[in-house]
C-alpha positions as semicolon CSV with decimal commas, in nm:
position;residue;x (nm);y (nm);z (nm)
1;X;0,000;0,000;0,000
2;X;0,275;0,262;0,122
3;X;0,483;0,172;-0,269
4;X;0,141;0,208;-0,454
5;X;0,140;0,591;-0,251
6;X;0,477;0,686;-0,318
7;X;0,437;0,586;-0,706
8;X;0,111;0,759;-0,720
9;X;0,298;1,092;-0,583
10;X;0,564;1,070;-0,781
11;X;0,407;1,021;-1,092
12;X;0,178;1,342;-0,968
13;X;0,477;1,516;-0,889
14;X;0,651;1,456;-1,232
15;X;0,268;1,552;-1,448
16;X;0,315;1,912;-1,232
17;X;0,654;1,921;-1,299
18;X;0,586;1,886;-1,682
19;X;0,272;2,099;-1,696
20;X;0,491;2,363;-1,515
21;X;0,753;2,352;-1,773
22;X;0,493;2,417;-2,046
23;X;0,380;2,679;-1,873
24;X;0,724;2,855;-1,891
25;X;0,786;2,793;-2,196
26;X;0,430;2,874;-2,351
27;X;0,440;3,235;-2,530
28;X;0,224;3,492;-2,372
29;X;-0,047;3,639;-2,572
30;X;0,012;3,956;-2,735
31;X;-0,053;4,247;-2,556
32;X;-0,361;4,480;-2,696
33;X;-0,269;4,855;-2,663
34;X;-0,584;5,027;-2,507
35;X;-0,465;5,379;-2,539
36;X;-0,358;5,446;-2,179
37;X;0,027;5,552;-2,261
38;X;0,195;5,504;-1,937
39;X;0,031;5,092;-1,868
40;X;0,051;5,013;-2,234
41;X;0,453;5,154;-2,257
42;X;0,569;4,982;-1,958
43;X;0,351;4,652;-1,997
44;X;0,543;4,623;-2,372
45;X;0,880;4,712;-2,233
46;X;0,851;4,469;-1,948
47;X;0,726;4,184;-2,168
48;X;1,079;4,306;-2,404
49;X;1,278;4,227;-2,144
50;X;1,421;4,548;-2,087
51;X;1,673;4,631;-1,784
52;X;1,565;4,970;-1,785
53;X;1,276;5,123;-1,843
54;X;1,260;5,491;-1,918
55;X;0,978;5,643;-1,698
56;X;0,653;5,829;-1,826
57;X;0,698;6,157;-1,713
58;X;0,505;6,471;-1,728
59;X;0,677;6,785;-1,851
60;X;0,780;6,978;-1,623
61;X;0,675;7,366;-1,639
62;X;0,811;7,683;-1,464
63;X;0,588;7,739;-1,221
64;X;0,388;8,047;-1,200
65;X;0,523;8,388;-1,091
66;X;0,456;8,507;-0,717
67;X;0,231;8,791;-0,874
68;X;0,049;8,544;-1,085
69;X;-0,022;8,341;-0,776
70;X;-0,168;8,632;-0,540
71;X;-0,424;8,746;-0,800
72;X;-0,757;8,722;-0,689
73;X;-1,028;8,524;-0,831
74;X;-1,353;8,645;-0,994
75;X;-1,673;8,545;-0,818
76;X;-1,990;8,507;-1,016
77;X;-2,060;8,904;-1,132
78;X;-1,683;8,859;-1,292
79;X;-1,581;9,091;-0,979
80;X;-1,242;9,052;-0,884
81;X;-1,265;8,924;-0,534
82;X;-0,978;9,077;-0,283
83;X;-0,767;8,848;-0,099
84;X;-0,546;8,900;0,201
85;X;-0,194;8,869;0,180
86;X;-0,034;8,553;0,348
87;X;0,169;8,663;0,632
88;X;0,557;8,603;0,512
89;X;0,719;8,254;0,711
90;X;0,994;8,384;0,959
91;X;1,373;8,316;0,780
92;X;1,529;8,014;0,925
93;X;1,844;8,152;1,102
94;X;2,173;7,959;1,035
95;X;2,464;7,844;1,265
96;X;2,623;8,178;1,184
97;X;2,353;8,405;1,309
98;X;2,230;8,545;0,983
99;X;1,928;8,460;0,788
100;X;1,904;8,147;0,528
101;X;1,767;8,267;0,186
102;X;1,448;8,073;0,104
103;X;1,456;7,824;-0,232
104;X;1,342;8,008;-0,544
105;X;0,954;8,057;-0,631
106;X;1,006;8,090;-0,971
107;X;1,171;7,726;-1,106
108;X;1,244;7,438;-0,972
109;X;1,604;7,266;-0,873
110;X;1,637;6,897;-0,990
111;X;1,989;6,626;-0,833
112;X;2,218;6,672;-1,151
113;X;2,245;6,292;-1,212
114;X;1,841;6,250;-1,187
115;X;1,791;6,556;-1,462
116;X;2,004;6,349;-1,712
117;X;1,827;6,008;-1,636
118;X;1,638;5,921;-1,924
119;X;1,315;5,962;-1,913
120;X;1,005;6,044;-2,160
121;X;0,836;6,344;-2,114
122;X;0,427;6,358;-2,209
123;X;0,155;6,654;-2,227
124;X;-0,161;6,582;-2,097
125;X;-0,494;6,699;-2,119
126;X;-0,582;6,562;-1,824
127;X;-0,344;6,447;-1,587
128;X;-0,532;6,230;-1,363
129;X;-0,643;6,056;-1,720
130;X;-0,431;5,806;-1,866
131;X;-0,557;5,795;-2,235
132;X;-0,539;6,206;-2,262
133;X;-0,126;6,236;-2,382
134;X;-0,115;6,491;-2,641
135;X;0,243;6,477;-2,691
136;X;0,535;6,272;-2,625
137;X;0,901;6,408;-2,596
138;X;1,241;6,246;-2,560
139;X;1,518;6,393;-2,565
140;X;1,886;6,298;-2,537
141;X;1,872;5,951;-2,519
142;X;1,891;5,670;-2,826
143;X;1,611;5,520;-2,908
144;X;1,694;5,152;-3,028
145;X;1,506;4,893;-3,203
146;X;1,332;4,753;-2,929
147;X;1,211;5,108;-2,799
148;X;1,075;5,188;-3,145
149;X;0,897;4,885;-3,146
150;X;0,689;4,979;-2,829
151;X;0,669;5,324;-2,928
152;X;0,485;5,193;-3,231
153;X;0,237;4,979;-3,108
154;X;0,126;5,283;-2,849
155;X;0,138;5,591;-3,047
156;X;-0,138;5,371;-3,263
157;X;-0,366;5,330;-3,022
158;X;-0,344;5,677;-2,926
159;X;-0,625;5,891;-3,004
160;X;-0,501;6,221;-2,888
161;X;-0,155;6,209;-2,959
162;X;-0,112;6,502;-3,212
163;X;0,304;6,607;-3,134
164;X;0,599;6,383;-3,104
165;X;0,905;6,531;-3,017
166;X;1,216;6,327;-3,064
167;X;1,531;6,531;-3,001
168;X;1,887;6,436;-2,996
169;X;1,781;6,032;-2,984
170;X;2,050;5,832;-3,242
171;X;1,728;5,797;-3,483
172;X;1,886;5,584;-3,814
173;X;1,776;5,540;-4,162
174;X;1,603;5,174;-4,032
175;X;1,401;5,379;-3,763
176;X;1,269;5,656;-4,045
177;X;1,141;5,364;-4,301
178;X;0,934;5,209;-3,984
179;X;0,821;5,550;-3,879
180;X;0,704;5,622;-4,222
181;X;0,518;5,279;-4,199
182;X;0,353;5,332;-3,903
183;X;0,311;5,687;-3,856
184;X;-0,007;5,699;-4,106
185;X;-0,191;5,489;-3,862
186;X;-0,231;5,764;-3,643
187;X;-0,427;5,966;-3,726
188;X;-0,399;6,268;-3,537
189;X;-0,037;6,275;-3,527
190;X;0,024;6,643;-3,719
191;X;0,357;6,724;-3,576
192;X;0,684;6,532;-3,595
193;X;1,024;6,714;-3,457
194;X;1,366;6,521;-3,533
195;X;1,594;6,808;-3,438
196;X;1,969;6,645;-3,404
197;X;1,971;6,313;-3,584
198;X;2,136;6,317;-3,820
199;X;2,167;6,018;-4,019
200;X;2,390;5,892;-4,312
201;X;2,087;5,724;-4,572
202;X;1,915;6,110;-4,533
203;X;1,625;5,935;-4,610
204;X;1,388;6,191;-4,424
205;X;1,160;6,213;-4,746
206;X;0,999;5,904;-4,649
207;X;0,797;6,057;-4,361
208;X;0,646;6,274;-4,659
209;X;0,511;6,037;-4,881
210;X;0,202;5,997;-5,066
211;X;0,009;5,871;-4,713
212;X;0,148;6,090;-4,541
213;X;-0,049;6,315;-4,267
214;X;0,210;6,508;-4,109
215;X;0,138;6,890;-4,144
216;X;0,461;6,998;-3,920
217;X;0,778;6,853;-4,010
218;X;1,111;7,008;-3,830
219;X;1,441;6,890;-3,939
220;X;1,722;7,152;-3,793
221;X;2,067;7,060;-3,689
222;X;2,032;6,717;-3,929
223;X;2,368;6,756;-4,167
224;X;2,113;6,732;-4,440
225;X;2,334;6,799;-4,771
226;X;2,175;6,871;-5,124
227;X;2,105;6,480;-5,168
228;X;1,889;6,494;-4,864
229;X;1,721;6,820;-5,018
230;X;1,653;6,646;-5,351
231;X;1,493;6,377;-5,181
232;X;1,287;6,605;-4,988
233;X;1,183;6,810;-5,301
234;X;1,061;6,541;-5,525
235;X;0,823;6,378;-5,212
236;X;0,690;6,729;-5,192
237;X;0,599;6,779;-5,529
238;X;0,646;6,629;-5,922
239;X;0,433;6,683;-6,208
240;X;0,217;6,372;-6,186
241;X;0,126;6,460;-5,790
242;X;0,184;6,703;-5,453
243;X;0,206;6,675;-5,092
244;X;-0,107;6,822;-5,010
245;X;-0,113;6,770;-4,623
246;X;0,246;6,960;-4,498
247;X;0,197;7,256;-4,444
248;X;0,567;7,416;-4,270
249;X;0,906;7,189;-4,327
250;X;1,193;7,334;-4,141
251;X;1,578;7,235;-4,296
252;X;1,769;7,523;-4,052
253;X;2,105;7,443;-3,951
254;X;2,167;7,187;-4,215
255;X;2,477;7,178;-4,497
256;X;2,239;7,288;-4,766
257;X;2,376;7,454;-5,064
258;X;2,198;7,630;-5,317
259;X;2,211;7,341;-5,551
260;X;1,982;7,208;-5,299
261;X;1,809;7,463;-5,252
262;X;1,690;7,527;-5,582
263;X;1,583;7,150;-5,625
264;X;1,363;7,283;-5,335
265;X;1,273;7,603;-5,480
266;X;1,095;7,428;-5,749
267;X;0,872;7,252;-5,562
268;X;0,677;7,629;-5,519
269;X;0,646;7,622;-5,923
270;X;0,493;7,259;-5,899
271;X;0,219;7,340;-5,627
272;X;0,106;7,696;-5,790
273;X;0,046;7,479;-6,079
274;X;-0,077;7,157;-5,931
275;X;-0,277;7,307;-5,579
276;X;-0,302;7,682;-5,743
277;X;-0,114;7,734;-5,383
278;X;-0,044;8,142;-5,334
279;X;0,255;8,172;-5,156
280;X;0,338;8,521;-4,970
281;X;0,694;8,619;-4,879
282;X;0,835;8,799;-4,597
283;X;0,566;8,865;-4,323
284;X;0,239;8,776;-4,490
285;X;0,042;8,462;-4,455
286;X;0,263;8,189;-4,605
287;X;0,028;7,904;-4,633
288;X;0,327;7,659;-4,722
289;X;0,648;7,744;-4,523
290;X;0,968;7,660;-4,597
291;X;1,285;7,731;-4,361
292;X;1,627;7,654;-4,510
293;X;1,959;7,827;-4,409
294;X;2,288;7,748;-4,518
295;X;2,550;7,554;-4,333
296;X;2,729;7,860;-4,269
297;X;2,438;8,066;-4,071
């Protein structure tokens, strides 16, 4: 009786063993973005296996001026209603005997090692409201493979979003193909900043194509040569179609000659023909911006 036992647990220990084991090695289902930016961004970088994961972050913003503060309220009639001063906290008094200033009202002081940690910065309509990021920001930190992977699968999902802000992040001519493949999806994405990546293939166009929906595009500080501006002329505009979403496309601070400057010049000839655009110099309504300057400015 006692053998018949111990075989019966053993064979009952081995079936849990097993059934264990496929439960480690069985894939988990994929994860369904729902919109919320910080649960779905740190759900898909923990399931990437990630060491670190950048925090979600909301931008910080100088906070309001001492005057600003102190101004009174208006009650129903639109009155402005008066408000008493706060009486002034007594200075704390230091070892030395004289008076220890007070920590500025007017910004806020950050450990130098945690203001470099990367991190990525969001605008929110409402901050107590996950699925309300209007805008996502990093800056100063590469993005890899991995990270454009999850920033892909979120920034679809996300109504709202309408800015992204990548500055500074090691961006390469991979990462603009599978922006230009996914960016479409979302749909109220109208402003993309890549300020500071510069990258070798210059194959910027490609956010610019025919599906494009972009109506912002910044490009300064990208060592964009005349190749890069060629590129960038003929997605804008040929004679068999136009670019009829973009609406400003800034090229500042790039190595831009005037070769490649007057492949972009001709795009203005191909949209007054093609969109009978009217385009207004100096400080009139431009209602299709360009901004180039030489490498030399």
């Amino acid at each position: 009786m006692g053998k018949k036992l111990e075989k019966t647990l053993k064979d009952k220990g081995q079936s849990s063993a097993s059934q264990n084991g496929d439960d480690e090695n069985r894939t988990p289902e994929p994860h369904v973005c729902t919109g919320n930016f910080n649960q779905d961004y740190t759900e898909l970088c923990r399931r990437n296996n990630m060491v670190v994961i950048p925090p979600v972050v909301l931008r910080p913003h100088r906070p309001p001026s001492p005057s600003m503060q102190h101004e009174g309220k208006l009650d129903k009639k639109g009155k402005q209603q008066q408000q008493h001063p706060e009486p002034e906290a007594e200075p704390e008094i230091g070892e030395d005997g004289e008076p220890i200033e007070p920590p500025p009202k007017t910004y806020t002081v950050k450990d130098k090692f945690e203001y470099f940690k990367p991190c990525v910065q969001v605008e929110m309509e409402n901050p107590d409201k996950g699925d309300t990021v209007i805008e996502v920001i990093v800056r100063g930190w590469k993005i890899d493979d991995s990270m454009m992977n999850v920033f892909k699968q979120c920034w679809v999902a996300m109504e709202k979003l309408h800015t992204v802000n990548l500055w500074n992040t090691g961006l390469t001519g991979e990462m603009i193909s599978i922006m230009a493949g996914f960016l479409p999806q979302c749909v109220n994405i109208r402003n993309l900043i890549l300020d500071g990546n510069p990258i070798k293939e210059e194959n910027y166009h490609l956010l610019i194509g025919d599906d494009s929906l972009i109506q912002n595009l910044s490009l300064r500080h990208n060592l964009i040569t005349d190749k890069g501006a060629e590129l960038l002329g003929k997605a804008l505009a040929t004679t068999q179609r136009s670019n009829t979403k973009l609406v400003s496309l800034n090229l500042t601070r790039n190595r831009i000659t005037d070769i490649g400057t007057g492949h972009i010049i001709q795009v203005y000839g191909l949209l007054l023909l093609l969109l009978t655009t009217y385009i207004y110099i100096s400080h009139k309504f431009v209602p299709f911006q360009i901004f180039m300057s030489h490498s030399g400015t």
